[in-house]
Amino acid sequence: MNLIIHDMEKAHFEALFPNIDKNAKIICDNGNIKSCIGCFGCWIKTPGRCVIHDGYENTGSDFSKADNVIVISKCTYGSYSPFIKNVLDRALSYMLPSFEIINNETHHKQRYKRTFHYHVFFYGNDITEEEKATAEKLVQANSINYHVKSFEVHFFNSADALCGKVESL
């Protein structure tokens, strides 16, 4: 299954990607997402599931079912857009609260045996080289924490330029 997380308007997304696989799970902004409150309830009270019930509580388990996690985000100062960052924060339950050392860095242990390929597509006018370098480092760090099979980062001048790039995954 492809898990597609995006910050585009629904009509724009559908116009750009009319042939998305029917089995794909799409996470977009429905206006209801709440911010992670750092309560760690997804680790302690309801392991693997966020305690905030707003339609995004299963994001961590959605990650565990994906072959590909595809993120389409406006590049905001070398990072994800606020909505995408919020979704990724809410996916914290994908990992365990305990830690391990990977490449001399502290990272979360895996909760699920299954892993995925991580594809990130940033778009925006005039993304600077510094922003690109920052975004690439961020995606790499996320990839280590998510224990992904592989990751890739792409940059586009506009959301329209994405047309046909995601559909082939």
PDB file of C-alpha atoms in Angstrom:
ATOM      1  CA  MET A   1       0.000   0.000   0.000  1.00  0.00           C
ATOM      2  CA  ASN A   2       1.106   3.566  -0.674  1.00  0.00           C
ATOM      3  CA  LEU A   3       0.532   6.035   2.140  1.00  0.00           C
ATOM      4  CA  ILE A   4       0.382   9.539   0.658  1.00  0.00           C
ATOM      5  CA  ILE A   5       0.592  12.510   3.019  1.00  0.00           C
ATOM      6  CA  HIS A   6       0.112  15.872   1.337  1.00  0.00           C
ATOM      7  CA  ASP A   7      -0.674  19.504   2.044  1.00  0.00           C
ATOM      8  CA  MET A   8      -2.291  20.458  -1.275  1.00  0.00           C
ATOM      9  CA  GLU A   9      -5.905  21.449  -1.764  1.00  0.00           C
ATOM     10  CA  LYS A  10      -7.989  18.344  -2.518  1.00  0.00           C
ATOM     11  CA  ALA A  11      -9.076  19.530  -5.974  1.00  0.00           C
ATOM     12  CA  HIS A  12      -5.498  20.414  -6.905  1.00  0.00           C
ATOM     13  CA  PHE A  13      -4.240  17.025  -5.700  1.00  0.00           C
ATOM     14  CA  GLU A  14      -6.918  15.153  -7.657  1.00  0.00           C
ATOM     15  CA  ALA A  15      -6.237  17.188 -10.795  1.00  0.00           C
ATOM     16  CA  LEU A  16      -2.506  16.483 -10.597  1.00  0.00           C
ATOM     17  CA  PHE A  17      -2.873  12.811  -9.711  1.00  0.00           C
ATOM     18  CA  PRO A  18      -6.067  11.452 -11.295  1.00  0.00           C
ATOM     19  CA  ASN A  19      -4.841   7.847 -11.423  1.00  0.00           C
ATOM     20  CA  ILE A  20      -3.786   7.261  -7.811  1.00  0.00           C
ATOM     21  CA  ASP A  21      -4.088   3.588  -6.877  1.00  0.00           C
ATOM     22  CA  LYS A  22      -7.460   2.925  -5.218  1.00  0.00           C
ATOM     23  CA  ASN A  23      -5.657   0.997  -2.454  1.00  0.00           C
ATOM     24  CA  ALA A  24      -3.563   4.023  -1.505  1.00  0.00           C
ATOM     25  CA  LYS A  25      -4.279   5.687   1.825  1.00  0.00           C
ATOM     26  CA  ILE A  26      -4.296   9.469   1.505  1.00  0.00           C
ATOM     27  CA  ILE A  27      -3.771  11.739   4.490  1.00  0.00           C
ATOM     28  CA  CYS A  28      -4.637  15.368   3.829  1.00  0.00           C
ATOM     29  CA  ASP A  29      -5.757  18.353   5.825  1.00  0.00           C
ATOM     30  CA  ASN A  30      -9.432  18.004   6.666  1.00  0.00           C
ATOM     31  CA  GLY A  31      -9.218  20.923   9.086  1.00  0.00           C
ATOM     32  CA  ASN A  32      -9.541  18.706  12.161  1.00  0.00           C
ATOM     33  CA  ILE A  33      -5.958  17.756  13.009  1.00  0.00           C
ATOM     34  CA  LYS A  34      -4.885  18.535  16.538  1.00  0.00           C
ATOM     35  CA  SER A  35      -1.268  19.089  17.503  1.00  0.00           C
ATOM     36  CA  CYS A  36       0.709  16.427  19.314  1.00  0.00           C
ATOM     37  CA  ILE A  37       0.688  17.399  22.980  1.00  0.00           C
ATOM     38  CA  GLY A  38       3.708  15.324  23.955  1.00  0.00           C
ATOM     39  CA  CYS A  39       1.748  13.217  26.431  1.00  0.00           C
ATOM     40  CA  PHE A  40       3.295   9.943  25.189  1.00  0.00           C
ATOM     41  CA  GLY A  41      -0.136   8.340  25.483  1.00  0.00           C
ATOM     42  CA  CYS A  42       0.569   6.621  22.154  1.00  0.00           C
ATOM     43  CA  TRP A  43       3.352   4.752  23.950  1.00  0.00           C
ATOM     44  CA  ILE A  44       1.869   4.284  27.416  1.00  0.00           C
ATOM     45  CA  LYS A  45      -1.957   4.428  27.420  1.00  0.00           C
ATOM     46  CA  THR A  46      -2.829   3.169  23.934  1.00  0.00           C
ATOM     47  CA  PRO A  47       0.384   1.681  22.457  1.00  0.00           C
ATOM     48  CA  GLY A  48       0.565   2.317  18.718  1.00  0.00           C
ATOM     49  CA  ARG A  49      -2.393   4.694  18.655  1.00  0.00           C
ATOM     50  CA  CYS A  50      -2.621   8.394  19.484  1.00  0.00           C
ATOM     51  CA  VAL A  51      -4.976   9.279  22.335  1.00  0.00           C
ATOM     52  CA  ILE A  52      -6.277  12.333  20.448  1.00  0.00           C
ATOM     53  CA  HIS A  53      -9.368  11.295  18.469  1.00  0.00           C
ATOM     54  CA  ASP A  54      -9.532  13.603  15.466  1.00  0.00           C
ATOM     55  CA  GLY A  55      -9.190  11.196  12.537  1.00  0.00           C
ATOM     56  CA  TYR A  56      -5.370  11.141  12.639  1.00  0.00           C
ATOM     57  CA  GLU A  57      -4.970   8.813  15.631  1.00  0.00           C
ATOM     58  CA  ASN A  58      -3.976   5.807  13.484  1.00  0.00           C
ATOM     59  CA  THR A  59      -1.173   7.498  11.558  1.00  0.00           C
ATOM     60  CA  GLY A  60       1.519   5.392  13.239  1.00  0.00           C
ATOM     61  CA  SER A  61      -0.219   2.131  12.350  1.00  0.00           C
ATOM     62  CA  ASP A  62      -0.827   3.465   8.822  1.00  0.00           C
ATOM     63  CA  PHE A  63       2.965   3.778   8.501  1.00  0.00           C
ATOM     64  CA  SER A  64       3.308   0.132   9.574  1.00  0.00           C
ATOM     65  CA  LYS A  65       1.075  -1.058   6.710  1.00  0.00           C
ATOM     66  CA  ALA A  66       2.771   0.967   3.970  1.00  0.00           C
ATOM     67  CA  ASP A  67       5.192  -0.223   1.328  1.00  0.00           C
ATOM     68  CA  ASN A  68       5.822   3.411   0.417  1.00  0.00           C
ATOM     69  CA  VAL A  69       5.279   6.539   2.483  1.00  0.00           C
ATOM     70  CA  ILE A  70       5.034   9.457   0.091  1.00  0.00           C
ATOM     71  CA  VAL A  71       5.150  12.985   1.480  1.00  0.00           C
ATOM     72  CA  ILE A  72       4.238  15.964  -0.695  1.00  0.00           C
ATOM     73  CA  SER A  73       4.975  19.188   1.138  1.00  0.00           C
ATOM     74  CA  LYS A  74       5.562  22.821   0.512  1.00  0.00           C
ATOM     75  CA  CYS A  75       9.176  23.470   1.520  1.00  0.00           C
ATOM     76  CA  THR A  76       8.977  25.803   4.494  1.00  0.00           C
ATOM     77  CA  TYR A  77      12.374  27.151   5.577  1.00  0.00           C
ATOM     78  CA  GLY A  78      14.047  23.863   4.692  1.00  0.00           C
ATOM     79  CA  SER A  79      11.420  21.752   6.420  1.00  0.00           C
ATOM     80  CA  TYR A  80       7.960  20.317   5.982  1.00  0.00           C
ATOM     81  CA  SER A  81       4.878  22.537   5.960  1.00  0.00           C
ATOM     82  CA  PRO A  82       3.187  22.922   9.373  1.00  0.00           C
ATOM     83  CA  PHE A  83       0.448  20.418   8.455  1.00  0.00           C
ATOM     84  CA  ILE A  84       2.934  17.757   7.294  1.00  0.00           C
ATOM     85  CA  LYS A  85       5.095  18.302  10.383  1.00  0.00           C
ATOM     86  CA  ASN A  86       2.003  17.835  12.536  1.00  0.00           C
ATOM     87  CA  VAL A  87       1.099  14.564  10.799  1.00  0.00           C
ATOM     88  CA  LEU A  88       4.646  13.257  11.239  1.00  0.00           C
ATOM     89  CA  ASP A  89       4.567  14.237  14.926  1.00  0.00           C
ATOM     90  CA  ARG A  90       1.293  12.341  15.297  1.00  0.00           C
ATOM     91  CA  ALA A  91       2.977   9.251  13.774  1.00  0.00           C
ATOM     92  CA  LEU A  92       5.271   8.995  16.805  1.00  0.00           C
ATOM     93  CA  SER A  93       3.491   5.785  17.803  1.00  0.00           C
ATOM     94  CA  TYR A  94       5.133   4.091  14.803  1.00  0.00           C
ATOM     95  CA  MET A  95       8.234   3.844  16.982  1.00  0.00           C
ATOM     96  CA  LEU A  96       8.838   2.554  20.490  1.00  0.00           C
ATOM     97  CA  PRO A  97       9.686   4.842  23.427  1.00  0.00           C
ATOM     98  CA  SER A  98      12.968   3.032  24.046  1.00  0.00           C
ATOM     99  CA  PHE A  99      16.177   3.983  22.273  1.00  0.00           C
ATOM    100  CA  GLU A 100      19.108   2.429  20.475  1.00  0.00           C
ATOM    101  CA  ILE A 101      22.355   3.769  19.071  1.00  0.00           C
ATOM    102  CA  ILE A 102      22.588   3.901  15.268  1.00  0.00           C
ATOM    103  CA  ASN A 103      25.721   5.426  13.698  1.00  0.00           C
ATOM    104  CA  ASN A 104      26.671   6.899  17.099  1.00  0.00           C
ATOM    105  CA  GLU A 105      23.284   8.659  17.326  1.00  0.00           C
ATOM    106  CA  THR A 106      20.331   7.959  19.600  1.00  0.00           C
ATOM    107  CA  HIS A 107      17.183   6.837  17.778  1.00  0.00           C
ATOM    108  CA  HIS A 108      13.905   5.173  18.679  1.00  0.00           C
ATOM    109  CA  LYS A 109      13.597   1.410  18.429  1.00  0.00           C
ATOM    110  CA  GLN A 110      11.251  -0.103  15.883  1.00  0.00           C
ATOM    111  CA  ARG A 111       7.740  -1.060  16.981  1.00  0.00           C
ATOM    112  CA  TYR A 112       6.828  -2.908  13.782  1.00  0.00           C
ATOM    113  CA  LYS A 113       8.915  -5.448  11.830  1.00  0.00           C
ATOM    114  CA  ARG A 114       7.676  -4.104   8.513  1.00  0.00           C
ATOM    115  CA  THR A 115       9.526  -1.180   6.935  1.00  0.00           C
ATOM    116  CA  PHE A 116       8.797   1.098   3.998  1.00  0.00           C
ATOM    117  CA  HIS A 117      10.393   3.242   1.326  1.00  0.00           C
ATOM    118  CA  TYR A 118      10.244   6.968   2.139  1.00  0.00           C
ATOM    119  CA  HIS A 119       9.722   9.418  -0.741  1.00  0.00           C
ATOM    120  CA  VAL A 120       9.584  13.150  -0.064  1.00  0.00           C
ATOM    121  CA  PHE A 121       8.560  15.684  -2.698  1.00  0.00           C
ATOM    122  CA  PHE A 122       9.099  19.312  -1.725  1.00  0.00           C
ATOM    123  CA  TYR A 123       7.636  22.103  -3.824  1.00  0.00           C
ATOM    124  CA  GLY A 124       7.869  25.866  -3.718  1.00  0.00           C
ATOM    125  CA  ASN A 125       9.080  28.912  -5.561  1.00  0.00           C
ATOM    126  CA  ASP A 126      12.689  29.900  -5.047  1.00  0.00           C
ATOM    127  CA  ILE A 127      13.770  27.112  -2.680  1.00  0.00           C
ATOM    128  CA  THR A 128      17.339  28.084  -1.812  1.00  0.00           C
ATOM    129  CA  GLU A 129      20.291  25.704  -1.832  1.00  0.00           C
ATOM    130  CA  GLU A 130      20.523  26.116   1.967  1.00  0.00           C
ATOM    131  CA  GLU A 131      16.872  25.134   2.340  1.00  0.00           C
ATOM    132  CA  LYS A 132      17.436  22.104   0.120  1.00  0.00           C
ATOM    133  CA  ALA A 133      20.451  21.018   2.179  1.00  0.00           C
ATOM    134  CA  THR A 134      18.502  21.440   5.424  1.00  0.00           C
ATOM    135  CA  ALA A 135      15.516  19.508   4.041  1.00  0.00           C
ATOM    136  CA  GLU A 136      17.748  16.676   2.820  1.00  0.00           C
ATOM    137  CA  LYS A 137      19.368  16.348   6.275  1.00  0.00           C
ATOM    138  CA  LEU A 138      15.946  16.368   7.919  1.00  0.00           C
ATOM    139  CA  VAL A 139      14.594  13.625   5.663  1.00  0.00           C
ATOM    140  CA  GLN A 140      17.736  11.569   6.227  1.00  0.00           C
ATOM    141  CA  ALA A 141      17.354  11.888  10.010  1.00  0.00           C
ATOM    142  CA  ASN A 142      13.651  10.953   9.773  1.00  0.00           C
ATOM    143  CA  SER A 143      14.597   7.954   7.646  1.00  0.00           C
ATOM    144  CA  ILE A 144      17.009   6.656  10.263  1.00  0.00           C
ATOM    145  CA  ASN A 145      14.404   7.084  13.001  1.00  0.00           C
ATOM    146  CA  TYR A 146      11.722   5.371  10.894  1.00  0.00           C
ATOM    147  CA  HIS A 147      14.119   2.504  10.018  1.00  0.00           C
ATOM    148  CA  VAL A 148      13.180   2.819   6.336  1.00  0.00           C
ATOM    149  CA  LYS A 149      14.357   0.537   3.544  1.00  0.00           C
ATOM    150  CA  SER A 150      15.345   3.537   1.432  1.00  0.00           C
ATOM    151  CA  PHE A 151      14.608   7.220   1.081  1.00  0.00           C
ATOM    152  CA  GLU A 152      14.712   9.884  -1.580  1.00  0.00           C
ATOM    153  CA  VAL A 153      14.135  13.639  -1.671  1.00  0.00           C
ATOM    154  CA  HIS A 154      12.971  15.652  -4.690  1.00  0.00           C
ATOM    155  CA  PHE A 155      12.470  19.377  -5.174  1.00  0.00           C
ATOM    156  CA  PHE A 156      10.076  21.097  -7.590  1.00  0.00           C
ATOM    157  CA  ASN A 157       9.413  24.760  -8.354  1.00  0.00           C
ATOM    158  CA  SER A 158       5.658  24.265  -7.981  1.00  0.00           C
ATOM    159  CA  ALA A 159       3.046  21.695  -7.037  1.00  0.00           C
ATOM    160  CA  ASP A 160       2.052  21.559 -10.729  1.00  0.00           C
ATOM    161  CA  ALA A 161       5.540  20.295 -11.604  1.00  0.00           C
ATOM    162  CA  LEU A 162       4.810  17.137  -9.578  1.00  0.00           C
ATOM    163  CA  CYS A 163       2.380  15.899 -12.204  1.00  0.00           C
ATOM    164  CA  GLY A 164       3.247  12.327 -13.128  1.00  0.00           C
ATOM    165  CA  LYS A 165       6.174  12.047 -10.686  1.00  0.00           C
ATOM    166  CA  VAL A 166       4.329  10.379  -7.809  1.00  0.00           C
ATOM    167  CA  GLU A 167       1.991   8.180  -9.831  1.00  0.00           C
ATOM    168  CA  SER A 168       4.807   5.847 -10.901  1.00  0.00           C
ATOM    169  CA  LEU A 169       5.515   4.730  -7.319  1.00  0.00           C
TER     170      LEU A 169
END
